[in-house]
mmCIF file of N, CA and C in Angstrom:
data_model
loop_
_atom_site.group_PDB
_atom_site.id
_atom_site.type_symbol
_atom_site.label_atom_id
_atom_site.label_comp_id
_atom_site.label_asym_id
_atom_site.label_seq_id
_atom_site.Cartn_x
_atom_site.Cartn_y
_atom_site.Cartn_z
ATOM 1 N N MET A 1 -42.615 91.753 -32.449
ATOM 2 C CA MET A 1 -42.074 90.640 -33.277
ATOM 3 C C MET A 1 -43.048 89.258 -33.234
ATOM 4 N N GLY A 2 -43.013 88.638 -34.410
ATOM 5 C CA GLY A 2 -43.822 87.581 -34.533
ATOM 6 C C GLY A 2 -43.489 86.368 -34.407
ATOM 7 N N LEU A 3 -43.882 85.167 -34.183
ATOM 8 C CA LEU A 3 -43.504 83.988 -33.571
ATOM 9 C C LEU A 3 -42.874 83.395 -34.948
ATOM 10 N N GLN A 4 -41.893 82.537 -35.035
ATOM 11 C CA GLN A 4 -41.290 81.988 -36.203
ATOM 12 C C GLN A 4 -42.172 80.460 -36.447
ATOM 13 N N ARG A 5 -42.586 80.109 -37.465
ATOM 14 C CA ARG A 5 -43.191 79.178 -37.815
ATOM 15 C C ARG A 5 -42.323 77.677 -37.856
ATOM 16 N N LYS A 6 -42.670 76.919 -37.424
ATOM 17 C CA LYS A 6 -42.015 75.623 -37.988
ATOM 18 C C LYS A 6 -42.041 75.054 -38.981
ATOM 19 N N THR A 7 -41.184 74.392 -39.303
ATOM 20 C CA THR A 7 -41.302 73.899 -40.985
ATOM 21 C C THR A 7 -40.846 72.652 -40.732
ATOM 22 N N TYR A 8 -41.600 71.457 -41.463
ATOM 23 C CA TYR A 8 -41.126 70.243 -41.342
ATOM 24 C C TYR A 8 -40.708 69.479 -42.616
ATOM 25 N N THR A 9 -40.025 68.588 -42.589
ATOM 26 C CA THR A 9 -39.526 67.859 -44.076
ATOM 27 C C THR A 9 -40.716 67.075 -44.596
ATOM 28 N N ALA A 10 -40.739 66.660 -45.933
ATOM 29 C CA ALA A 10 -41.402 65.955 -46.515
ATOM 30 C C ALA A 10 -41.541 64.652 -45.652
ATOM 31 N N ALA A 11 -40.350 64.190 -45.899
ATOM 32 C CA ALA A 11 -39.866 62.914 -45.049
ATOM 33 C C ALA A 11 -40.925 62.726 -43.782
ATOM 34 N N TYR A 12 -40.836 63.475 -42.521
ATOM 35 C CA TYR A 12 -41.331 63.998 -41.404
ATOM 36 C C TYR A 12 -43.101 63.773 -41.539
ATOM 37 N N ARG A 13 -43.462 64.470 -42.225
ATOM 38 C CA ARG A 13 -44.857 64.678 -42.626
ATOM 39 C C ARG A 13 -45.541 63.258 -42.930
ATOM 40 N N SER A 14 -44.685 62.702 -44.014
ATOM 41 C CA SER A 14 -45.528 61.297 -44.475
ATOM 42 C C SER A 14 -45.209 60.217 -43.406
ATOM 43 N N GLU A 15 -43.883 60.264 -42.837
ATOM 44 C CA GLU A 15 -43.928 59.225 -41.742
ATOM 45 C C GLU A 15 -45.218 59.432 -40.749
ATOM 46 N N ALA A 16 -44.961 60.691 -40.019
ATOM 47 C CA ALA A 16 -46.435 60.934 -39.112
ATOM 48 C C ALA A 16 -47.718 60.624 -39.697
ATOM 49 N N ALA A 17 -48.060 60.670 -40.953
ATOM 50 C CA ALA A 17 -49.121 60.326 -41.441
ATOM 51 C C ALA A 17 -49.373 59.048 -41.468
ATOM 52 N N ARG A 18 -48.384 58.294 -41.763
ATOM 53 C CA ARG A 18 -48.269 56.659 -41.746
ATOM 54 C C ARG A 18 -48.439 56.471 -40.094
ATOM 55 N N LEU A 19 -48.095 56.931 -39.380
ATOM 56 C CA LEU A 19 -48.598 56.615 -37.713
ATOM 57 C C LEU A 19 -50.092 56.259 -37.671
ATOM 58 N N VAL A 20 -50.431 57.463 -38.138
ATOM 59 C CA VAL A 20 -52.067 57.091 -37.969
ATOM 60 C C VAL A 20 -52.719 56.537 -39.057
ATOM 61 N N ILE A 21 -52.183 56.194 -40.227
ATOM 62 C CA ILE A 21 -53.126 55.203 -41.089
ATOM 63 C C ILE A 21 -52.705 54.232 -40.566
ATOM 64 N N ASP A 22 -51.383 53.222 -40.749
ATOM 65 C CA ASP A 22 -50.817 51.943 -40.382
ATOM 66 C C ASP A 22 -51.492 51.448 -39.027
ATOM 67 N N THR A 23 -51.658 52.461 -37.899
ATOM 68 C CA THR A 23 -51.901 51.920 -36.567
ATOM 69 C C THR A 23 -53.329 52.175 -36.294
ATOM 70 N N ASP A 24 -54.253 53.001 -36.949
ATOM 71 C CA ASP A 24 -55.449 53.045 -36.774
ATOM 72 C C ASP A 24 -55.674 53.738 -35.326
ATOM 73 N N ARG A 25 -55.147 54.366 -35.005
ATOM 74 C CA ARG A 25 -55.328 55.460 -33.969
ATOM 75 C C ARG A 25 -55.901 56.525 -34.260
ATOM 76 N N PRO A 26 -56.384 57.316 -33.463
ATOM 77 C CA PRO A 26 -57.412 58.479 -33.774
ATOM 78 C C PRO A 26 -55.853 59.605 -34.132
ATOM 79 N N ILE A 27 -56.036 60.604 -34.876
ATOM 80 C CA ILE A 27 -55.322 61.499 -35.372
ATOM 81 C C ILE A 27 -54.858 62.377 -34.267
ATOM 82 N N ALA A 28 -56.041 62.749 -33.227
ATOM 83 C CA ALA A 28 -55.563 63.732 -32.244
ATOM 84 C C ALA A 28 -54.587 63.119 -31.355
ATOM 85 N N HIS A 29 -54.614 61.639 -30.892
ATOM 86 C CA HIS A 29 -53.774 61.010 -30.136
ATOM 87 C C HIS A 29 -52.687 61.205 -30.713
ATOM 88 N N VAL A 30 -52.243 60.516 -32.102
ATOM 89 C CA VAL A 30 -50.873 60.727 -32.552
ATOM 90 C C VAL A 30 -50.501 62.108 -32.398
ATOM 91 N N ALA A 31 -51.484 63.223 -32.799
ATOM 92 C CA ALA A 31 -50.833 64.586 -32.826
ATOM 93 C C ALA A 31 -50.272 65.220 -31.654
ATOM 94 N N ALA A 32 -51.104 64.769 -30.286
ATOM 95 C CA ALA A 32 -50.468 64.949 -29.077
ATOM 96 C C ALA A 32 -49.101 64.381 -28.921
ATOM 97 N N GLU A 33 -48.808 62.815 -29.570
ATOM 98 C CA GLU A 33 -47.684 62.090 -28.989
ATOM 99 C C GLU A 33 -46.499 62.922 -29.798
ATOM 100 N N ILE A 34 -46.516 63.173 -31.012
ATOM 101 C CA ILE A 34 -45.560 64.072 -31.698
ATOM 102 C C ILE A 34 -45.350 65.627 -31.677
ATOM 103 N N GLY A 35 -46.413 66.259 -30.945
ATOM 104 C CA GLY A 35 -46.690 67.430 -30.528
ATOM 105 C C GLY A 35 -46.842 68.524 -31.654
ATOM 106 N N VAL A 36 -47.803 67.968 -32.846
ATOM 107 C CA VAL A 36 -48.125 68.762 -33.817
ATOM 108 C C VAL A 36 -49.733 68.981 -33.444
ATOM 109 N N GLY A 37 -50.303 70.216 -34.387
ATOM 110 C CA GLY A 37 -51.670 70.231 -34.091
ATOM 111 C C GLY A 37 -52.493 69.124 -35.043
ATOM 112 N N SER A 38 -53.838 68.883 -34.209
ATOM 113 C CA SER A 38 -54.342 67.899 -34.885
ATOM 114 C C SER A 38 -55.005 67.957 -36.453
ATOM 115 N N GLN A 39 -55.087 69.459 -36.630
ATOM 116 C CA GLN A 39 -55.708 69.764 -38.013
ATOM 117 C C GLN A 39 -54.507 69.611 -39.320
ATOM 118 N N LEU A 40 -53.470 69.939 -38.479
ATOM 119 C CA LEU A 40 -52.283 70.255 -39.407
ATOM 120 C C LEU A 40 -52.041 68.608 -39.502
ATOM 121 N N LEU A 41 -51.885 67.816 -38.581
ATOM 122 C CA LEU A 41 -51.770 66.446 -38.877
ATOM 123 C C LEU A 41 -53.117 65.472 -39.909
ATOM 124 N N GLY A 42 -54.030 66.090 -39.934
ATOM 125 C CA GLY A 42 -55.055 65.736 -40.605
ATOM 126 C C GLY A 42 -55.015 65.792 -41.994
ATOM 127 N N ARG A 43 -54.216 67.051 -42.039
ATOM 128 C CA ARG A 43 -54.081 67.440 -43.540
ATOM 129 C C ARG A 43 -52.986 66.768 -44.214
ATOM 130 N N TRP A 44 -51.895 66.223 -43.510
ATOM 131 C CA TRP A 44 -51.111 65.463 -43.687
ATOM 132 C C TRP A 44 -51.625 63.880 -43.914
ATOM 133 N N VAL A 45 -52.209 63.486 -43.345
ATOM 134 C CA VAL A 45 -52.868 62.128 -43.399
ATOM 135 C C VAL A 45 -53.462 62.264 -44.710
ATOM 136 N N ALA A 46 -54.547 63.073 -45.069
ATOM 137 C CA ALA A 46 -55.262 63.513 -46.511
ATOM 138 C C ALA A 46 -54.563 63.270 -47.402
ATOM 139 N N VAL A 47 -53.413 63.727 -47.252
ATOM 140 C CA VAL A 47 -52.310 63.849 -48.539
ATOM 141 C C VAL A 47 -51.792 62.447 -48.711
ATOM 142 N N GLU A 48 -51.501 61.679 -47.583
ATOM 143 C CA GLU A 48 -51.033 60.685 -47.867
ATOM 144 C C GLU A 48 -52.045 59.462 -48.075
ATOM 145 N N TRP A 49 -53.260 59.546 -47.907
ATOM 146 C CA TRP A 49 -54.278 58.815 -48.126
ATOM 147 C C TRP A 49 -54.687 58.842 -49.774
ATOM 148 N N ALA A 50 -54.335 60.038 -50.304
ATOM 149 C CA ALA A 50 -54.154 60.661 -51.957
ATOM 150 C C ALA A 50 -53.181 59.932 -52.507
ATOM 151 N N ARG A 51 -52.009 59.688 -52.063
ATOM 152 C CA ARG A 51 -50.956 59.078 -52.806
ATOM 153 C C ARG A 51 -50.933 57.724 -52.632
ATOM 154 N N MET A 52 -51.842 57.274 -51.725
ATOM 155 C CA MET A 52 -52.049 55.645 -51.556
ATOM 156 C C MET A 52 -52.516 55.015 -52.814
ATOM 157 N N ASP A 53 -51.671 53.804 -53.418
ATOM 158 C CA ASP A 53 -52.657 52.916 -54.429
ATOM 159 C C ASP A 53 -53.424 51.926 -53.909
ATOM 160 N N ASP A 54 -53.112 51.450 -52.684
ATOM 161 C CA ASP A 54 -53.775 50.518 -52.269
ATOM 162 C C ASP A 54 -54.056 50.478 -50.600
ATOM 163 N N PRO A 55 -55.164 51.306 -50.117
ATOM 164 C CA PRO A 55 -55.282 51.579 -48.949
ATOM 165 C C PRO A 55 -55.450 50.469 -47.964
ATOM 166 N N PRO A 56 -55.356 50.595 -46.954
ATOM 167 C CA PRO A 56 -55.397 49.740 -45.745
ATOM 168 C C PRO A 56 -56.865 49.399 -45.441
ATOM 169 N N THR A 57 -57.102 47.904 -45.790
ATOM 170 C CA THR A 57 -58.448 47.317 -45.382
ATOM 171 C C THR A 57 -59.082 47.140 -44.114
ATOM 172 N N ALA A 58 -60.198 46.797 -44.032
ATOM 173 C CA ALA A 58 -61.060 46.373 -42.555
ATOM 174 C C ALA A 58 -59.969 45.161 -41.942
ATOM 175 N N VAL A 59 -60.214 44.857 -41.077
ATOM 176 C CA VAL A 59 -60.143 43.471 -40.612
ATOM 177 C C VAL A 59 -60.608 42.383 -40.948
ATOM 178 N N ASP A 60 -59.893 41.097 -41.633
ATOM 179 C CA ASP A 60 -60.116 39.984 -41.815
ATOM 180 C C ASP A 60 -60.759 39.276 -41.001
ATOM 181 N N ALA A 61 -61.754 38.371 -41.309
ATOM 182 C CA ALA A 61 -62.628 37.186 -40.830
ATOM 183 C C ALA A 61 -61.668 36.136 -40.427
ATOM 184 N N ASP A 62 -60.681 35.873 -41.591
ATOM 185 C CA ASP A 62 -59.998 34.771 -41.546
ATOM 186 C C ASP A 62 -58.722 34.936 -40.437
ATOM 187 N N PRO A 63 -58.389 33.646 -39.575
ATOM 188 C CA PRO A 63 -57.823 33.917 -38.526
ATOM 189 C C PRO A 63 -56.193 34.119 -39.039
ATOM 190 N N GLN A 64 -55.833 33.252 -40.091
ATOM 191 C CA GLN A 64 -54.440 33.493 -40.613
ATOM 192 C C GLN A 64 -54.348 34.567 -41.324
ATOM 193 N N ALA A 65 -55.115 35.150 -42.027
ATOM 194 C CA ALA A 65 -54.812 36.426 -42.540
ATOM 195 C C ALA A 65 -54.456 37.188 -41.453
ATOM 196 N N GLU A 66 -55.770 37.254 -40.290
ATOM 197 C CA GLU A 66 -55.691 38.192 -39.147
ATOM 198 C C GLU A 66 -53.818 38.160 -38.814
ATOM 199 N N LEU A 67 -53.632 37.004 -38.377
ATOM 200 C CA LEU A 67 -52.104 36.715 -37.736
ATOM 201 C C LEU A 67 -50.937 37.183 -38.539
ATOM 202 N N ALA A 68 -51.323 37.480 -40.004
ATOM 203 C CA ALA A 68 -50.444 37.960 -40.654
ATOM 204 C C ALA A 68 -50.150 39.216 -40.689
ATOM 205 N N ARG A 69 -51.478 39.829 -40.925
ATOM 206 C CA ARG A 69 -51.776 41.635 -40.730
ATOM 207 C C ARG A 69 -51.177 41.943 -39.444
ATOM 208 N N LEU A 70 -51.589 41.215 -38.139
ATOM 209 C CA LEU A 70 -51.112 41.651 -37.090
ATOM 210 C C LEU A 70 -49.359 41.596 -36.889
ATOM 211 N N ARG A 71 -48.824 40.536 -37.525
ATOM 212 C CA ARG A 71 -47.844 40.578 -37.360
ATOM 213 C C ARG A 71 -46.828 41.961 -38.230
ATOM 214 N N VAL A 72 -47.622 42.357 -39.522
ATOM 215 C CA VAL A 72 -47.167 43.280 -40.156
ATOM 216 C C VAL A 72 -47.341 44.483 -39.176
ATOM 217 N N GLU A 73 -47.914 44.497 -38.490
ATOM 218 C CA GLU A 73 -48.649 45.815 -37.669
ATOM 219 C C GLU A 73 -47.429 45.963 -36.560
ATOM 220 N N VAL A 74 -47.174 44.838 -36.043
ATOM 221 C CA VAL A 74 -46.106 44.810 -34.912
ATOM 222 C C VAL A 74 -44.944 45.415 -35.599
ATOM 223 N N ALA A 75 -44.719 44.976 -36.652
ATOM 224 C CA ALA A 75 -43.106 45.565 -37.421
ATOM 225 C C ALA A 75 -43.353 47.115 -37.665
ATOM 226 N N GLU A 76 -44.891 47.252 -37.997
ATOM 227 C CA GLU A 76 -44.896 48.414 -38.546
ATOM 228 C C GLU A 76 -44.530 49.624 -36.712
ATOM 229 N N LEU A 77 -45.200 49.027 -35.962
ATOM 230 C CA LEU A 77 -45.087 49.762 -34.658
ATOM 231 C C LEU A 77 -43.798 49.462 -33.813
ATOM 232 N N ARG A 78 -43.082 48.626 -34.328
ATOM 233 C CA ARG A 78 -41.739 48.934 -33.995
ATOM 234 C C ARG A 78 -40.880 49.988 -34.660
ATOM 235 N N ARG A 79 -41.359 50.174 -35.845
ATOM 236 C CA ARG A 79 -40.804 51.164 -36.517
ATOM 237 C C ARG A 79 -41.088 52.689 -36.090
ATOM 238 N N ASP A 80 -42.574 52.898 -35.683
ATOM 239 C CA ASP A 80 -43.130 54.056 -35.029
ATOM 240 C C ASP A 80 -42.278 54.628 -34.029
ATOM 241 N N ARG A 81 -42.235 53.334 -32.892
ATOM 242 C CA ARG A 81 -41.496 53.677 -31.874
ATOM 243 C C ARG A 81 -40.358 54.209 -32.029
ATOM 244 N N GLU A 82 -39.460 53.734 -33.368
ATOM 245 C CA GLU A 82 -37.923 54.106 -33.510
ATOM 246 C C GLU A 82 -38.116 55.567 -33.918
ATOM 247 N N PHE A 83 -39.154 56.056 -34.921
ATOM 248 C CA PHE A 83 -39.672 57.330 -35.296
ATOM 249 C C PHE A 83 -39.759 58.404 -34.139
ATOM 250 N N LEU A 84 -40.424 57.862 -33.172
ATOM 251 C CA LEU A 84 -41.160 58.709 -32.038
ATOM 252 C C LEU A 84 -39.710 58.908 -31.395
ATOM 253 N N LYS A 85 -39.095 57.908 -31.053
ATOM 254 C CA LYS A 85 -37.608 58.487 -30.346
ATOM 255 C C LYS A 85 -36.987 59.484 -31.313
ATOM 256 N N LYS A 86 -36.707 59.431 -32.611
ATOM 257 C CA LYS A 86 -35.962 60.662 -33.220
ATOM 258 C C LYS A 86 -36.655 61.619 -33.009
ATOM 259 N N ALA A 87 -37.922 61.662 -32.935
ATOM 260 C CA ALA A 87 -38.995 62.939 -33.091
ATOM 261 C C ALA A 87 -38.161 63.631 -31.903
ATOM 262 N N ALA A 88 -38.477 62.528 -30.562
ATOM 263 C CA ALA A 88 -38.035 63.170 -29.249
ATOM 264 C C ALA A 88 -36.948 64.050 -29.118
ATOM 265 N N ALA A 89 -35.828 62.923 -29.971
ATOM 266 C CA ALA A 89 -34.583 63.997 -29.595
ATOM 267 C C ALA A 89 -34.625 65.275 -30.557
ATOM 268 N N PHE A 90 -35.144 65.232 -31.770
ATOM 269 C CA PHE A 90 -34.932 65.977 -32.454
ATOM 270 C C PHE A 90 -35.721 67.428 -31.477
ATOM 271 N N PHE A 91 -36.651 67.251 -30.965
ATOM 272 C CA PHE A 91 -37.459 68.429 -30.392
ATOM 273 C C PHE A 91 -36.555 68.694 -29.050
ATOM 274 N N ALA A 92 -36.192 67.765 -28.454
ATOM 275 C CA ALA A 92 -35.161 68.131 -27.106
ATOM 276 C C ALA A 92 -33.899 68.790 -27.755
ATOM 277 N N ALA A 93 -33.412 68.510 -28.707
ATOM 278 C CA ALA A 93 -31.855 69.423 -29.250
ATOM 279 C C ALA A 93 -32.381 70.715 -29.712
ATOM 280 N N GLU A 94 -33.766 70.857 -30.094
ATOM 281 C CA GLU A 94 -34.428 71.861 -30.721
ATOM 282 C C GLU A 94 -34.443 73.083 -29.596
ATOM 283 N N ASN A 95 -35.180 72.371 -28.646
ATOM 284 C CA ASN A 95 -35.385 73.474 -27.456
ATOM 285 C C ASN A 95 -34.012 73.696 -26.414
ATOM 286 N N GLN A 96 -32.933 72.860 -26.810
ATOM 287 C CA GLN A 96 -31.737 73.061 -26.271
ATOM 288 C C GLN A 96 -31.131 74.343 -26.776
ATOM 289 N N THR A 97 -31.585 74.430 -27.988
ATOM 290 C CA THR A 97 -30.467 75.640 -28.831
ATOM 291 C C THR A 97 -31.477 76.673 -28.709
ATOM 292 N N ARG A 98 -32.273 76.793 -28.048
ATOM 293 C CA ARG A 98 -33.220 77.968 -27.837
ATOM 294 C C ARG A 98 -32.741 78.829 -26.462
#
């Protein structure tokens, strides 16, 4: 008997890719955190980059712009933390049903 393949919703794939794009963390680190393969997550990131009209830019030299960027990043990190909590609960519930 073969193993059954996991399926992920489009929203889950998009949010996982945004974790990499928005936080500038390596794909391998994020993949390990959420429990997916790094190559799979890399494909999701590539798709998300292709969808974006205005990809994120490099760090600004202007301190005020940097402060504004960091405030946005903090808000995104808080959102990411909530996403990871939901993902952990999802996988814990999935493991209990087996």
